Amino acid sequence: MRLSSRRTVRRLAADAGLLAVAAAFVLPLAWVVLSALDPHAGLRVKAPDGLTLDHFDAILTDEITFTPLLNSLVLCGGATALTVVCAALAAYPLSRFSSRLNRPFLLTILFATSLPITAIMVPVYALFVQVHLIDTVHGTIFFFAASQLPFAIWLMKNFMDGVPKELEEAAWTDGASSLQSLARIVLPLMGPGVAVVTVFSFVMMWGNFFVPFMLLLSPDLMPASVSINDFFGNRGMVAYGQLAAFSIVYSTPVILLYVLIARRLGGGFALGGAVKG
């Protein structure tokens, strides 16, 4: 009985801890949803005094929402595509060919992921000024991709290791090149891995404030992650309702991206046993 009681107490303690963690995540989300509909939104999480869509009407303009969102989609979409392509090309030789340099290279790029972005922005800014990439969309895309590439290579390489090499060898026998086997065999079989890298890279770039704030100077090029700062006025004045409404609209592309590729995340390497027998 004592052992059973101890297990019950531990289970209840674990459940309470999980509920506390869940509440820490749910309360901010509840504030965003409730404040977006509350005509008198404030800092507290409370039931709305009434329901209104005035906050959405105030932000749904080209200057406040649509242009920054379009800028974010161009920046993050282009950088994500570049990151996924480069990560696949870099991870393929690391996964398929053995070398004494593989481990040092992987450790080096792992170290690169630990560098704080604020520590390298000053030399990056100076470099971008010298090569005339400052205040350019393509320059910001290049830096976004470069900053996410180390961890993307790690993820891609681990997923690529799960694809049987024998399937590629059969394609090589039929005359396929390494690039063809990568594009037609490896990447289709590691669809969940490509989806994970895509979502991770896009989300990390989508919420990045510091990089576009430093590298982009023109107001008409600013993404939504920077323009959201406009809702914080001077002397502590904040438009909480409009901020909450903008946050919901700002989160929509990330949610849609996850929904579109969620079925890929639940898959697996279905042909993993195709080489047996």
Short mmCIF file of C-alpha atoms in Angstrom, two decimals:
data_model
loop_
_atom_site.label_atom_id
_atom_site.label_comp_id
_atom_site.label_asym_id
_atom_site.label_seq_id
_atom_site.Cartn_x
_atom_site.Cartn_y
_atom_site.Cartn_z
CA MET A 1 0.00 0.00 0.00
CA ARG A 2 2.83 2.37 0.83
CA LEU A 3 4.47 1.75 -2.55
CA SER A 4 1.16 2.35 -4.32
CA SER A 5 0.62 5.55 -2.34
CA ARG A 6 4.08 6.82 -3.24
CA ARG A 7 3.44 6.17 -6.91
CA THR A 8 0.13 8.00 -6.69
CA VAL A 9 1.76 10.99 -5.01
CA ARG A 10 4.52 11.09 -7.63
CA ARG A 11 2.01 10.88 -10.44
CA LEU A 12 -0.07 13.68 -8.95
CA ALA A 13 3.05 15.81 -8.48
CA ALA A 14 4.07 15.19 -12.10
CA ASP A 15 0.56 16.06 -13.32
CA ALA A 16 0.58 19.25 -11.25
CA GLY A 17 3.94 20.23 -12.70
CA LEU A 18 2.72 19.61 -16.24
CA LEU A 19 -0.42 21.65 -15.58
CA ALA A 20 1.71 24.52 -14.28
CA VAL A 21 3.87 24.42 -17.41
CA ALA A 22 0.77 24.26 -19.62
CA ALA A 23 -0.71 27.27 -17.81
CA ALA A 24 2.50 29.22 -18.42
CA PHE A 25 2.00 28.69 -22.15
CA VAL A 26 -1.79 29.02 -22.26
CA LEU A 27 -2.13 32.29 -20.32
CA PRO A 28 -0.18 34.46 -22.83
CA LEU A 29 -2.14 32.92 -25.70
CA ALA A 30 -5.39 33.52 -23.87
CA TRP A 31 -4.40 37.16 -23.34
CA VAL A 32 -3.73 37.61 -27.05
CA VAL A 33 -7.09 36.16 -28.11
CA LEU A 34 -9.15 37.93 -25.44
CA SER A 35 -7.42 41.29 -25.81
CA ALA A 36 -7.90 41.26 -29.58
CA LEU A 37 -11.67 41.19 -28.99
CA ASP A 38 -11.80 43.42 -25.90
CA PRO A 39 -12.61 47.10 -26.55
CA HIS A 40 -10.82 48.01 -23.30
CA ALA A 41 -7.84 45.66 -23.51
CA GLY A 42 -5.14 45.91 -20.89
CA LEU A 43 -2.33 43.87 -19.41
CA ARG A 44 -4.58 41.60 -17.36
CA VAL A 45 -6.02 38.33 -18.63
CA LYS A 46 -9.75 38.82 -18.23
CA ALA A 47 -13.02 38.24 -19.97
CA PRO A 48 -13.71 40.98 -22.52
CA ASP A 49 -16.01 43.80 -21.48
CA GLY A 50 -17.64 43.29 -24.85
CA LEU A 51 -16.80 41.88 -28.25
CA THR A 52 -15.42 44.12 -30.96
CA LEU A 53 -13.49 43.80 -34.22
CA ASP A 54 -12.32 47.42 -34.17
CA HIS A 55 -8.76 46.39 -33.36
CA PHE A 56 -8.60 44.26 -36.52
CA ASP A 57 -10.15 47.04 -38.57
CA ALA A 58 -7.46 49.43 -37.31
CA ILE A 59 -4.52 47.20 -38.26
CA LEU A 60 -5.70 45.66 -41.52
CA THR A 61 -4.11 48.29 -43.74
CA ASP A 62 -1.29 48.15 -46.26
CA GLU A 63 1.06 50.27 -44.18
CA ILE A 64 0.54 48.54 -40.84
CA THR A 65 0.02 44.88 -41.74
CA PHE A 66 -0.05 43.79 -45.37
CA THR A 67 3.23 45.32 -46.58
CA PRO A 68 5.24 44.15 -43.53
CA LEU A 69 3.73 40.67 -43.82
CA LEU A 70 4.63 40.53 -47.51
CA ASN A 71 8.17 41.63 -46.67
CA SER A 72 8.37 38.89 -44.02
CA LEU A 73 7.14 36.25 -46.46
CA VAL A 74 9.71 37.29 -49.06
CA LEU A 75 12.57 37.37 -46.55
CA CYS A 76 11.74 34.22 -44.61
CA GLY A 77 10.44 32.23 -47.57
CA GLY A 78 13.50 32.97 -49.70
CA ALA A 79 15.92 32.36 -46.83
CA THR A 80 14.17 29.10 -45.87
CA ALA A 81 14.33 27.77 -49.43
CA LEU A 82 18.01 28.69 -49.67
CA THR A 83 18.72 27.10 -46.27
CA VAL A 84 17.00 23.81 -47.12
CA VAL A 85 18.77 23.48 -50.48
CA CYS A 86 22.21 24.29 -49.07
CA ALA A 87 21.67 22.08 -46.02
CA ALA A 88 20.74 19.10 -48.23
CA LEU A 89 23.79 19.59 -50.46
CA ALA A 90 26.07 19.94 -47.44
CA ALA A 91 24.58 17.04 -45.45
CA TYR A 92 24.69 14.55 -48.33
CA PRO A 93 28.50 14.05 -48.47
CA LEU A 94 28.67 14.12 -44.67
CA SER A 95 26.13 11.31 -44.51
CA ARG A 96 27.30 9.19 -47.43
CA PHE A 97 31.10 9.49 -47.45
CA SER A 98 33.44 8.69 -44.57
CA SER A 99 36.32 11.03 -43.87
CA ARG A 100 38.55 12.02 -40.98
CA LEU A 101 37.31 15.58 -41.45
CA ASN A 102 33.62 14.78 -41.01
CA ARG A 103 33.59 14.93 -37.22
CA PRO A 104 35.75 18.09 -36.92
CA PHE A 105 33.57 19.78 -39.53
CA LEU A 106 30.36 18.84 -37.71
CA LEU A 107 31.78 20.03 -34.41
CA THR A 108 32.81 23.29 -36.04
CA ILE A 109 29.36 24.02 -37.41
CA LEU A 110 27.86 22.98 -34.07
CA PHE A 111 30.07 25.59 -32.41
CA ALA A 112 28.83 28.12 -34.95
CA THR A 113 25.26 27.59 -33.72
CA SER A 114 26.27 28.64 -30.21
CA LEU A 115 27.58 32.06 -31.26
CA PRO A 116 25.18 34.81 -30.13
CA ILE A 117 23.85 36.77 -33.06
CA THR A 118 24.50 40.06 -31.27
CA ALA A 119 28.22 39.28 -31.03
CA ILE A 120 28.69 39.10 -34.80
CA MET A 121 26.29 41.80 -35.99
CA VAL A 122 28.83 44.62 -35.76
CA PRO A 123 31.37 43.00 -38.13
CA VAL A 124 28.51 41.74 -40.32
CA TYR A 125 27.09 45.25 -40.56
CA ALA A 126 30.51 46.65 -41.50
CA LEU A 127 30.95 43.91 -44.11
CA PHE A 128 27.52 44.53 -45.62
CA VAL A 129 28.32 48.24 -45.92
CA GLN A 130 31.57 47.44 -47.75
CA VAL A 131 29.95 45.03 -50.22
CA HIS A 132 26.83 47.21 -50.69
CA LEU A 133 24.39 44.67 -49.25
CA ILE A 134 23.07 46.91 -46.49
CA ASP A 135 19.37 47.80 -46.83
CA THR A 136 18.82 45.10 -49.46
CA VAL A 137 16.35 42.24 -49.34
CA HIS A 138 18.71 39.72 -50.95
CA GLY A 139 21.51 40.62 -48.54
CA THR A 140 19.24 40.01 -45.55
CA ILE A 141 18.11 36.71 -47.10
CA PHE A 142 21.74 35.60 -47.45
CA PHE A 143 22.48 36.40 -43.81
CA PHE A 144 19.28 34.73 -42.59
CA ALA A 145 20.21 31.58 -44.49
CA ALA A 146 23.81 31.64 -43.27
CA SER A 147 22.73 32.02 -39.64
CA GLN A 148 20.33 29.04 -39.81
CA LEU A 149 22.48 26.81 -41.99
CA PRO A 150 24.70 25.18 -39.30
CA PHE A 151 21.85 23.69 -37.30
CA ALA A 152 19.93 22.87 -40.49
CA ILE A 153 22.91 20.81 -41.69
CA TRP A 154 22.95 18.90 -38.40
CA LEU A 155 19.25 18.11 -38.64
CA MET A 156 19.40 17.20 -42.31
CA LYS A 157 22.40 14.93 -41.84
CA ASN A 158 20.73 13.00 -39.02
CA PHE A 159 17.59 12.41 -41.09
CA MET A 160 19.64 11.51 -44.14
CA ASP A 161 21.48 8.80 -42.18
CA GLY A 162 18.16 6.97 -41.88
CA VAL A 163 17.80 6.47 -45.65
CA PRO A 164 19.32 3.10 -46.73
CA LYS A 165 22.35 3.61 -48.93
CA GLU A 166 21.53 0.43 -50.85
CA LEU A 167 18.68 2.22 -52.61
CA GLU A 168 21.11 4.76 -53.97
CA GLU A 169 23.54 2.07 -55.04
CA ALA A 170 20.78 0.49 -57.12
CA ALA A 171 20.19 3.86 -58.80
CA TRP A 172 23.91 4.28 -59.42
CA THR A 173 23.93 0.89 -61.12
CA ASP A 174 21.25 2.21 -63.49
CA GLY A 175 23.46 5.18 -64.34
CA ALA A 176 22.13 7.85 -61.97
CA SER A 177 24.55 10.44 -60.65
CA SER A 178 24.94 11.35 -56.99
CA LEU A 179 22.93 14.54 -57.48
CA GLN A 180 20.14 12.62 -59.20
CA SER A 181 20.01 10.01 -56.45
CA LEU A 182 19.85 12.79 -53.86
CA ALA A 183 16.98 14.56 -55.62
CA ARG A 184 14.99 11.48 -56.69
CA ILE A 185 15.62 8.97 -53.90
CA VAL A 186 17.06 10.44 -50.71
CA LEU A 187 15.04 13.63 -50.37
CA PRO A 188 11.65 12.03 -51.20
CA LEU A 189 12.29 9.29 -48.64
CA MET A 190 13.28 11.78 -45.93
CA GLY A 191 10.24 13.98 -46.42
CA PRO A 192 9.62 14.30 -42.64
CA GLY A 193 13.22 15.47 -42.19
CA VAL A 194 12.91 18.12 -44.90
CA ALA A 195 9.62 19.25 -43.34
CA VAL A 196 11.21 19.59 -39.90
CA VAL A 197 14.13 21.63 -41.28
CA THR A 198 11.73 23.81 -43.26
CA VAL A 199 9.44 24.56 -40.31
CA PHE A 200 12.31 25.10 -37.88
CA SER A 201 14.16 27.45 -40.20
CA PHE A 202 11.06 29.44 -41.15
CA VAL A 203 9.89 29.87 -37.56
CA MET A 204 13.32 30.98 -36.34
CA MET A 205 13.55 33.57 -39.11
CA TRP A 206 9.92 34.69 -38.83
CA GLY A 207 10.33 35.79 -35.24
CA ASN A 208 13.77 37.38 -35.67
CA PHE A 209 13.70 41.08 -34.82
CA PHE A 210 17.36 42.01 -34.50
CA VAL A 211 18.73 40.99 -37.92
CA PRO A 212 16.26 42.89 -40.16
CA PHE A 213 16.30 45.80 -37.71
CA MET A 214 20.07 46.11 -38.22
CA LEU A 215 20.41 45.28 -41.91
CA LEU A 216 17.32 47.01 -43.32
CA LEU A 217 17.05 50.80 -43.13
CA SER A 218 14.10 51.68 -45.37
CA PRO A 219 10.71 51.62 -43.60
CA ASP A 220 9.02 50.11 -46.66
CA LEU A 221 11.34 47.06 -46.45
CA MET A 222 10.76 46.30 -42.77
CA PRO A 223 9.17 42.91 -42.00
CA ALA A 224 6.36 42.35 -39.53
CA SER A 225 8.77 41.26 -36.79
CA VAL A 226 10.13 44.84 -36.75
CA SER A 227 6.94 46.76 -37.48
CA ILE A 228 5.24 45.19 -34.44
CA ASN A 229 7.41 47.50 -32.38
CA ASP A 230 5.34 50.44 -33.63
CA PHE A 231 2.50 49.44 -31.28
CA PHE A 232 4.69 50.33 -28.30
CA GLY A 233 4.38 54.07 -27.96
CA ASN A 234 6.33 56.56 -25.89
CA ARG A 235 6.09 56.87 -22.11
CA GLY A 236 4.63 53.39 -21.65
CA MET A 237 1.62 53.94 -23.90
CA VAL A 238 0.79 50.68 -25.65
CA ALA A 239 -2.15 49.90 -27.93
CA TYR A 240 -2.81 46.52 -26.34
CA GLY A 241 -5.86 45.64 -28.41
CA GLN A 242 -4.20 46.44 -31.72
CA LEU A 243 -1.03 44.69 -30.58
CA ALA A 244 -2.99 41.54 -29.78
CA ALA A 245 -4.87 41.68 -33.09
CA PHE A 246 -1.63 42.16 -35.01
CA SER A 247 -0.06 39.24 -33.12
CA ILE A 248 -2.86 36.94 -34.26
CA VAL A 249 -2.49 38.02 -37.89
CA TYR A 250 1.30 37.80 -37.58
CA SER A 251 1.10 34.20 -36.31
CA THR A 252 -1.21 33.03 -39.10
CA PRO A 253 1.47 32.23 -41.77
CA VAL A 254 3.44 30.06 -39.34
CA ILE A 255 0.30 28.15 -38.35
CA LEU A 256 -0.68 27.67 -41.99
CA LEU A 257 2.80 26.41 -42.84
CA TYR A 258 2.62 23.83 -40.08
CA VAL A 259 -0.86 22.70 -41.12
CA LEU A 260 0.21 22.34 -44.76
CA ILE A 261 3.16 20.06 -44.00
CA ALA A 262 1.92 18.41 -40.79
CA ARG A 263 1.13 15.21 -42.69
CA ARG A 264 4.77 14.99 -43.71
CA LEU A 265 5.88 15.21 -40.10
CA GLY A 266 3.83 12.15 -39.17
CA GLY A 267 5.41 10.01 -41.85
CA GLY A 268 8.54 7.99 -41.77
CA PHE A 269 11.04 6.27 -43.94
CA ALA A 270 8.53 3.80 -45.27
CA LEU A 271 11.00 2.13 -47.62
CA GLY A 272 13.50 1.45 -44.88
CA GLY A 273 12.90 -2.28 -45.23
CA ALA A 274 12.84 -2.32 -49.02
CA VAL A 275 16.44 -3.49 -49.21
CA LYS A 276 15.82 -6.62 -47.15
CA GLY A 277 14.93 -10.01 -48.52
#
